[in-house]
Tab-separated table of N, CA, C and O in Angstrom:
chain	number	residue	atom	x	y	z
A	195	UNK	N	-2.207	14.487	-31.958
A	195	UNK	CA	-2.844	13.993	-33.163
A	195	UNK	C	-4.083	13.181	-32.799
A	195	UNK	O	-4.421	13.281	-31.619
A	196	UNK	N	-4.689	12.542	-33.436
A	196	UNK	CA	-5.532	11.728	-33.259
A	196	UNK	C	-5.849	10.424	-32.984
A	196	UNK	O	-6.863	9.758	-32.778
A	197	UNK	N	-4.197	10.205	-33.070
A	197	UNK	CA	-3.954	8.870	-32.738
A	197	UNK	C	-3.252	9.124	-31.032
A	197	UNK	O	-2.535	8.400	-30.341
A	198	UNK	N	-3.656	10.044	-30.872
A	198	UNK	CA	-2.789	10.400	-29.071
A	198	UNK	C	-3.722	9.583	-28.301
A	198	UNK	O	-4.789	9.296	-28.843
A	199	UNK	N	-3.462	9.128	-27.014
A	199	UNK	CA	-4.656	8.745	-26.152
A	199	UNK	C	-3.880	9.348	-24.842
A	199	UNK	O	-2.672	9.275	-24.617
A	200	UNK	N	-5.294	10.209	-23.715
A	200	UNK	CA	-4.529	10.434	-22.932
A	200	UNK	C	-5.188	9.670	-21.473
A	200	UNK	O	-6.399	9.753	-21.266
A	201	UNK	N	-4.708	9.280	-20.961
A	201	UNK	CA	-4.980	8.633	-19.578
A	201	UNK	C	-5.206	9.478	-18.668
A	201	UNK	O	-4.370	10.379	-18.735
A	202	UNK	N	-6.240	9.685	-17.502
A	202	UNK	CA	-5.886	10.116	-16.101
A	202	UNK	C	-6.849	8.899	-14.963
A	202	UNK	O	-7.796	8.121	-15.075
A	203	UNK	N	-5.845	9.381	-13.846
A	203	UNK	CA	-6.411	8.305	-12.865
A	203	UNK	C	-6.281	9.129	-11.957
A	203	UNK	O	-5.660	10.192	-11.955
A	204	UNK	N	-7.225	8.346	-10.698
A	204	UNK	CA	-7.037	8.990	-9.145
A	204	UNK	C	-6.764	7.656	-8.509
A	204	UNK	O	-7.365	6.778	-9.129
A	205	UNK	N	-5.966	7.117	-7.341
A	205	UNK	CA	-6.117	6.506	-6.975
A	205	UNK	C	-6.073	6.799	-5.521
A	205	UNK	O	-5.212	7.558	-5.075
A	206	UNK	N	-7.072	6.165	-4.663
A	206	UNK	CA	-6.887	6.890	-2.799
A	206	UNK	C	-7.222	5.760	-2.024
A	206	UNK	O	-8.195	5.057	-2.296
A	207	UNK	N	-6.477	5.552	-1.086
A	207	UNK	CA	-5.911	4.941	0.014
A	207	UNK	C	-5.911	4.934	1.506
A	207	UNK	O	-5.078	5.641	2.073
A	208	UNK	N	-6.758	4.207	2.223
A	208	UNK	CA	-6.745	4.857	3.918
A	208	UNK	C	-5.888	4.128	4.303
A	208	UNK	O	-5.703	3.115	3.629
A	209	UNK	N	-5.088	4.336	5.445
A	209	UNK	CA	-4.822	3.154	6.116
A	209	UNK	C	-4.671	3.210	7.545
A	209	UNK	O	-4.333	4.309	7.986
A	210	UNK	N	-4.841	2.298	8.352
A	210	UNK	CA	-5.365	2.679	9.657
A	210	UNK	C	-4.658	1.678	10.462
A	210	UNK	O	-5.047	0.533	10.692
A	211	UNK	N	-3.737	2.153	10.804
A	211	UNK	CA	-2.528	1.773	11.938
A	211	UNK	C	-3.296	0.932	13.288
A	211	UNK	O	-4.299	1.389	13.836
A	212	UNK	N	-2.768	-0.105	13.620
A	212	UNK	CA	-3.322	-0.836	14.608
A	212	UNK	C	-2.645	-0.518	16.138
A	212	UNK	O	-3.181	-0.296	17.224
A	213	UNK	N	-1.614	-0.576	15.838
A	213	UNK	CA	-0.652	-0.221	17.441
A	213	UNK	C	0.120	1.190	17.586
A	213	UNK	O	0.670	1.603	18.607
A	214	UNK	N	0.023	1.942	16.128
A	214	UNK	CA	1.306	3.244	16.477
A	214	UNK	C	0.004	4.372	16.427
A	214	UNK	O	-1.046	4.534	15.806
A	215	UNK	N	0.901	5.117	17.643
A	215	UNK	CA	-0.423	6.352	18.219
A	215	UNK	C	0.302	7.241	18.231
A	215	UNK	O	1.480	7.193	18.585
A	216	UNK	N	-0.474	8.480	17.728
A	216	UNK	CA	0.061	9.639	18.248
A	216	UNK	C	-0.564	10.867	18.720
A	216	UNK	O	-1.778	11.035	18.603
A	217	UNK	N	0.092	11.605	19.170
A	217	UNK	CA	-0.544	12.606	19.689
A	217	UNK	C	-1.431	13.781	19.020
A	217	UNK	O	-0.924	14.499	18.159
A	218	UNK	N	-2.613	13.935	19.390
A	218	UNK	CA	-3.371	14.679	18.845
A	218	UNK	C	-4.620	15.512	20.257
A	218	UNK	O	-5.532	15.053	20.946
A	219	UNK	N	-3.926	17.006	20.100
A	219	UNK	CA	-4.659	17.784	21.299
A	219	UNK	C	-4.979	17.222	22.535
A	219	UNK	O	-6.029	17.097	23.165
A	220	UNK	N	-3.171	16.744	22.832
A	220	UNK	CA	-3.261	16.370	24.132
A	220	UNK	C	-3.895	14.684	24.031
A	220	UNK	O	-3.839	14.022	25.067
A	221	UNK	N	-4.269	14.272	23.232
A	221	UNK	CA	-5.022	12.841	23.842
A	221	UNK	C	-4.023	11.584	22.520
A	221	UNK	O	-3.782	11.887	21.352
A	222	UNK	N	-3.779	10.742	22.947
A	222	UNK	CA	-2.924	9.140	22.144
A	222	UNK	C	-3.788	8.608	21.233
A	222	UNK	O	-4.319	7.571	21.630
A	223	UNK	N	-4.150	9.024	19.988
A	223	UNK	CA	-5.153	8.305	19.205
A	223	UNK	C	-4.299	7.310	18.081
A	223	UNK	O	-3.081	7.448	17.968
A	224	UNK	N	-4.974	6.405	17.350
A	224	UNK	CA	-4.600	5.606	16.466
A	224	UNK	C	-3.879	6.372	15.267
A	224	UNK	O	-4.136	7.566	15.114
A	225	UNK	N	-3.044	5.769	14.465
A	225	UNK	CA	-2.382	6.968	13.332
A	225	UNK	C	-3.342	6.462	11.992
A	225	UNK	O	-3.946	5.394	12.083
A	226	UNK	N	-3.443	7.292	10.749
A	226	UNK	CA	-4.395	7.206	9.985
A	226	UNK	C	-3.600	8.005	8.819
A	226	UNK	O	-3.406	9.217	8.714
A	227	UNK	N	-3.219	6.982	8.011
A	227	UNK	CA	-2.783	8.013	6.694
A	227	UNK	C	-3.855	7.765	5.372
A	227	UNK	O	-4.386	6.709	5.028
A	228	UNK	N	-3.983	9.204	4.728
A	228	UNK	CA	-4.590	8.509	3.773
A	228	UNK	C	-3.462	9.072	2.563
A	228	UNK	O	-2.399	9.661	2.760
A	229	UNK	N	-4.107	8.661	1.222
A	229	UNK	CA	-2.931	8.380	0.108
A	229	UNK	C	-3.522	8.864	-1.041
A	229	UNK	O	-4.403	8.138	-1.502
A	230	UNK	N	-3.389	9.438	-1.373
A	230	UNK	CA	-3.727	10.269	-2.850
A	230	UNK	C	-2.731	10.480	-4.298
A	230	UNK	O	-2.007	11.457	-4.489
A	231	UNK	N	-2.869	9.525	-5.068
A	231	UNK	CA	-2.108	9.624	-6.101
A	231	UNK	C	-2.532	10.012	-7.588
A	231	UNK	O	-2.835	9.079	-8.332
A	232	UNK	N	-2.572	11.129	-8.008
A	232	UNK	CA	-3.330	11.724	-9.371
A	232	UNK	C	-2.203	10.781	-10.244
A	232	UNK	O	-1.364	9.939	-9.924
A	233	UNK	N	-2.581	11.293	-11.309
A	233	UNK	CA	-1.924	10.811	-12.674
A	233	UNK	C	-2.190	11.045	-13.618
A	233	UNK	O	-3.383	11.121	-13.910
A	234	UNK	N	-1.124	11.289	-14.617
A	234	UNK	CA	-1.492	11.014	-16.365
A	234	UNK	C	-0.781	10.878	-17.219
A	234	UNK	O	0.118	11.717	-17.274
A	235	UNK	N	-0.798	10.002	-18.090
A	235	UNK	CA	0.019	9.213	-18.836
A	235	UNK	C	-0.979	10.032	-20.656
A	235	UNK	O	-2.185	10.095	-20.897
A	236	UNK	N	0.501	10.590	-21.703
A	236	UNK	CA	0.700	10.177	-22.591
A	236	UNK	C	1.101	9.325	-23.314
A	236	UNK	O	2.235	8.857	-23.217
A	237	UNK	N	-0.056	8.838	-24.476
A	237	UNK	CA	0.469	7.847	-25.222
A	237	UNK	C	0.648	8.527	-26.814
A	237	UNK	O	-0.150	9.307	-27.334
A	238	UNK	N	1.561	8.152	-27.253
A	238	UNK	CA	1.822	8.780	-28.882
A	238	UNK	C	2.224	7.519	-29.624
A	238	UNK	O	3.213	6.838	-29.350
A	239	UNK	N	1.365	7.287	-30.575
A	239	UNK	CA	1.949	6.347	-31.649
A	239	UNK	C	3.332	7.180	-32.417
A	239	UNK	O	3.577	8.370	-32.612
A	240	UNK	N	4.038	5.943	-32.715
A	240	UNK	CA	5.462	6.339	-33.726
A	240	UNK	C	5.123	6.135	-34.647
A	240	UNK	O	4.981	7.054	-35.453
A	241	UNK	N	4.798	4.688	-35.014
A	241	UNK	CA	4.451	3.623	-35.858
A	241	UNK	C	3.511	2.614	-35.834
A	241	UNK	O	2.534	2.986	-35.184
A	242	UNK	N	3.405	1.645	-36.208
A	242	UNK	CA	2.434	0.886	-36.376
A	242	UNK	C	2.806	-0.693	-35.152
A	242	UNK	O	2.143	-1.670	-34.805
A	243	UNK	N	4.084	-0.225	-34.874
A	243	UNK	CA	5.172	-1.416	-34.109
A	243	UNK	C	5.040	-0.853	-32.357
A	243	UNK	O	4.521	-1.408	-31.388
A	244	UNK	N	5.927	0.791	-32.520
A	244	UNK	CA	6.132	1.395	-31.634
A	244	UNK	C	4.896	2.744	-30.999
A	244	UNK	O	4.005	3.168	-31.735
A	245	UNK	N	5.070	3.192	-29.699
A	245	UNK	CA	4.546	4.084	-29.642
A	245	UNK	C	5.383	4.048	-28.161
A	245	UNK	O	5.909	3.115	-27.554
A	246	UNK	N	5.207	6.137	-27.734
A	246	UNK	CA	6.370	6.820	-26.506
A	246	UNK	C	5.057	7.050	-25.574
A	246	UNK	O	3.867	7.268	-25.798
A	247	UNK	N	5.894	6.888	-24.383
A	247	UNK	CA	4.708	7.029	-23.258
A	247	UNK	C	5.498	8.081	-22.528
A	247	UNK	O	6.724	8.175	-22.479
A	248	UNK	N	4.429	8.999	-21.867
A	248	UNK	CA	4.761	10.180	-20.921
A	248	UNK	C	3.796	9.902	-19.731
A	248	UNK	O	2.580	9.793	-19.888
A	249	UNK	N	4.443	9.792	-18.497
A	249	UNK	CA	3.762	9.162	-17.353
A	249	UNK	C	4.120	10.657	-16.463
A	249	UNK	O	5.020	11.388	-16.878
A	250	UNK	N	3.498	10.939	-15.486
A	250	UNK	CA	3.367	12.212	-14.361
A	250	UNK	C	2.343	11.541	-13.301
A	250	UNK	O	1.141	11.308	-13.428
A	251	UNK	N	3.090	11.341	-12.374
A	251	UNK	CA	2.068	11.183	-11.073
A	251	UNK	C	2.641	12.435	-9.734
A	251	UNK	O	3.558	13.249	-9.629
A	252	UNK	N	1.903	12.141	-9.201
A	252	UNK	CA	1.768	13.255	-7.625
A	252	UNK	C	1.559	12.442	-6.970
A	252	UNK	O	0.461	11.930	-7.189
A	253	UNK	N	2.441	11.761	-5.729
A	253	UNK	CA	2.057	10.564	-4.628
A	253	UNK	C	2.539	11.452	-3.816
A	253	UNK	O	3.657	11.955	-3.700
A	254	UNK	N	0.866	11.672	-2.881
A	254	UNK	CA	0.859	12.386	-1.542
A	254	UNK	C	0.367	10.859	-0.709
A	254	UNK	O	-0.062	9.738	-0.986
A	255	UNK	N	0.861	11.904	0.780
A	255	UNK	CA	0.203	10.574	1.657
A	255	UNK	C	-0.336	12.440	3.058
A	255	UNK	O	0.332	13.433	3.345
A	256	UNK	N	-1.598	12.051	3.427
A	256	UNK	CA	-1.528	13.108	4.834
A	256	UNK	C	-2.270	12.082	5.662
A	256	UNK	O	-3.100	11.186	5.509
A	257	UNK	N	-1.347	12.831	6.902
A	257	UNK	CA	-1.443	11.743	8.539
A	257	UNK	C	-2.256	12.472	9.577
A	257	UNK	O	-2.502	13.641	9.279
A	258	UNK	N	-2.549	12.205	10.294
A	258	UNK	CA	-2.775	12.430	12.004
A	258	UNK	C	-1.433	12.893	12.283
A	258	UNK	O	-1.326	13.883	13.008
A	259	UNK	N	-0.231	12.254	11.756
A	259	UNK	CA	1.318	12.319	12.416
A	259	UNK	C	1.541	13.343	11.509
A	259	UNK	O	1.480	12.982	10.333
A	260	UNK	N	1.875	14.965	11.782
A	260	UNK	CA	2.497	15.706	10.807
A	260	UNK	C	4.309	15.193	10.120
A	260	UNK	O	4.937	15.463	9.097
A	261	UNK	N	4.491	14.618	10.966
A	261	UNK	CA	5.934	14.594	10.730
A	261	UNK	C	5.722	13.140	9.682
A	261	UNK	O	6.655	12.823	8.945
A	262	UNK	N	4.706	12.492	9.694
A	262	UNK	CA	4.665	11.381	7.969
A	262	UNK	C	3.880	12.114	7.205
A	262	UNK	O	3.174	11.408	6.486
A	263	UNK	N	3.735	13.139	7.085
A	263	UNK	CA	3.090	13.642	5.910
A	263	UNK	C	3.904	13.602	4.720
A	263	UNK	O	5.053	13.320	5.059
A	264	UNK	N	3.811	13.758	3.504
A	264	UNK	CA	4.822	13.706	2.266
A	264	UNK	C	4.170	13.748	0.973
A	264	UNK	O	3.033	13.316	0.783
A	265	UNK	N	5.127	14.432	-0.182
A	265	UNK	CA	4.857	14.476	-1.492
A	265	UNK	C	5.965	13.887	-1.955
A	265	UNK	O	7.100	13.584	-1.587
A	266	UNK	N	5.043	13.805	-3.168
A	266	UNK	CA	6.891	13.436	-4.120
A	266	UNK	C	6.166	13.333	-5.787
A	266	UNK	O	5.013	12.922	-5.914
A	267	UNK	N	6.857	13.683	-6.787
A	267	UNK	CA	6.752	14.420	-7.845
A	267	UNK	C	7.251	12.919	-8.829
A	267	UNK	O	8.376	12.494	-8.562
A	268	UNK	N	6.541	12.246	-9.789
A	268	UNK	CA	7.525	11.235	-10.521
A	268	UNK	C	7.028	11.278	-11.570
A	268	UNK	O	5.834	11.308	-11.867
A	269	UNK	N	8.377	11.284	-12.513
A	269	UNK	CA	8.172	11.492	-13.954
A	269	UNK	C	8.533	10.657	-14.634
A	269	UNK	O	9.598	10.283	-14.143
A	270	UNK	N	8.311	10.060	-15.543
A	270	UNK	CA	9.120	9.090	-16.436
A	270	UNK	C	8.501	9.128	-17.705
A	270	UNK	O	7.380	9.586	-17.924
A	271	UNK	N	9.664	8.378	-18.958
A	271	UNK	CA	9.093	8.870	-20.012
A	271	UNK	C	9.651	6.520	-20.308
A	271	UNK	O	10.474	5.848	-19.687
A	272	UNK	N	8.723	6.124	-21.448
A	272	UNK	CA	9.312	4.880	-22.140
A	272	UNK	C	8.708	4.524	-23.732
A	272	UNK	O	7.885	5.206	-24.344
A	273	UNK	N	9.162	3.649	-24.061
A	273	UNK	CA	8.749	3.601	-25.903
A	273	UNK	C	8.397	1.795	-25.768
A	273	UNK	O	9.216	0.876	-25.746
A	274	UNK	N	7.149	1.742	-25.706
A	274	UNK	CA	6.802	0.920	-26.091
A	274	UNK	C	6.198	-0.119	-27.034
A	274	UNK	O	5.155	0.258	-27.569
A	275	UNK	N	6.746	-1.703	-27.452
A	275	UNK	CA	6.520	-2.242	-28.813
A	275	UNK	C	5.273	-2.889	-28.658
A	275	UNK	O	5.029	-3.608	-27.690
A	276	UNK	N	4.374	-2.634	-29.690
A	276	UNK	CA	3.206	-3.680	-30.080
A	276	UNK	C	3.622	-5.393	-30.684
A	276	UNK	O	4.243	-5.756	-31.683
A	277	UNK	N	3.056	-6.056	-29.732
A	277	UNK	CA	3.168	-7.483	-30.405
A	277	UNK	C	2.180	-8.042	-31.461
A	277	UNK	O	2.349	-9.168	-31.930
């Protein structure tokens, strides 16, 4: 409707390991993840009090270290009141 609002975000992340190394073509380098989290959130008014939220994110992280690489999928839904 027209009263929908829809949200998206990116949010990204380096981070750069001080002491844990790993191996990369033969040589011990520093580890380095970076972090990528999309998003988007529905908002739907009910009422003039209430309105339902629909949240979806994607939290990746990719490494230097294949074995910390990772996804993960999160969904949630909540109904929130206007004060």
């Amino acid at each position: 409707t027209e009263q929908d609002t829809l949200v998206m975000a990116v949010r990204y992340r380096i981070k750069r390991y001080a002491q844990r190394f790993v191996e990369v073509e033969d040589q011990d380098v520093l580890r380095r993840d970076h972090q990528w989290v999309p998003s988007i959130t529905w908002i739907r008014p009910i009422n003039h009090m209430f309105e339902a939220r629909f949240d979806y994110t994607y939290d990746t992280v990719y490494s230097n270290d294949p074995e910390k690489e990772r996804g993960a999928h999160l969904a949630w839904s909540s109904i929130g009141v206007r004060w």
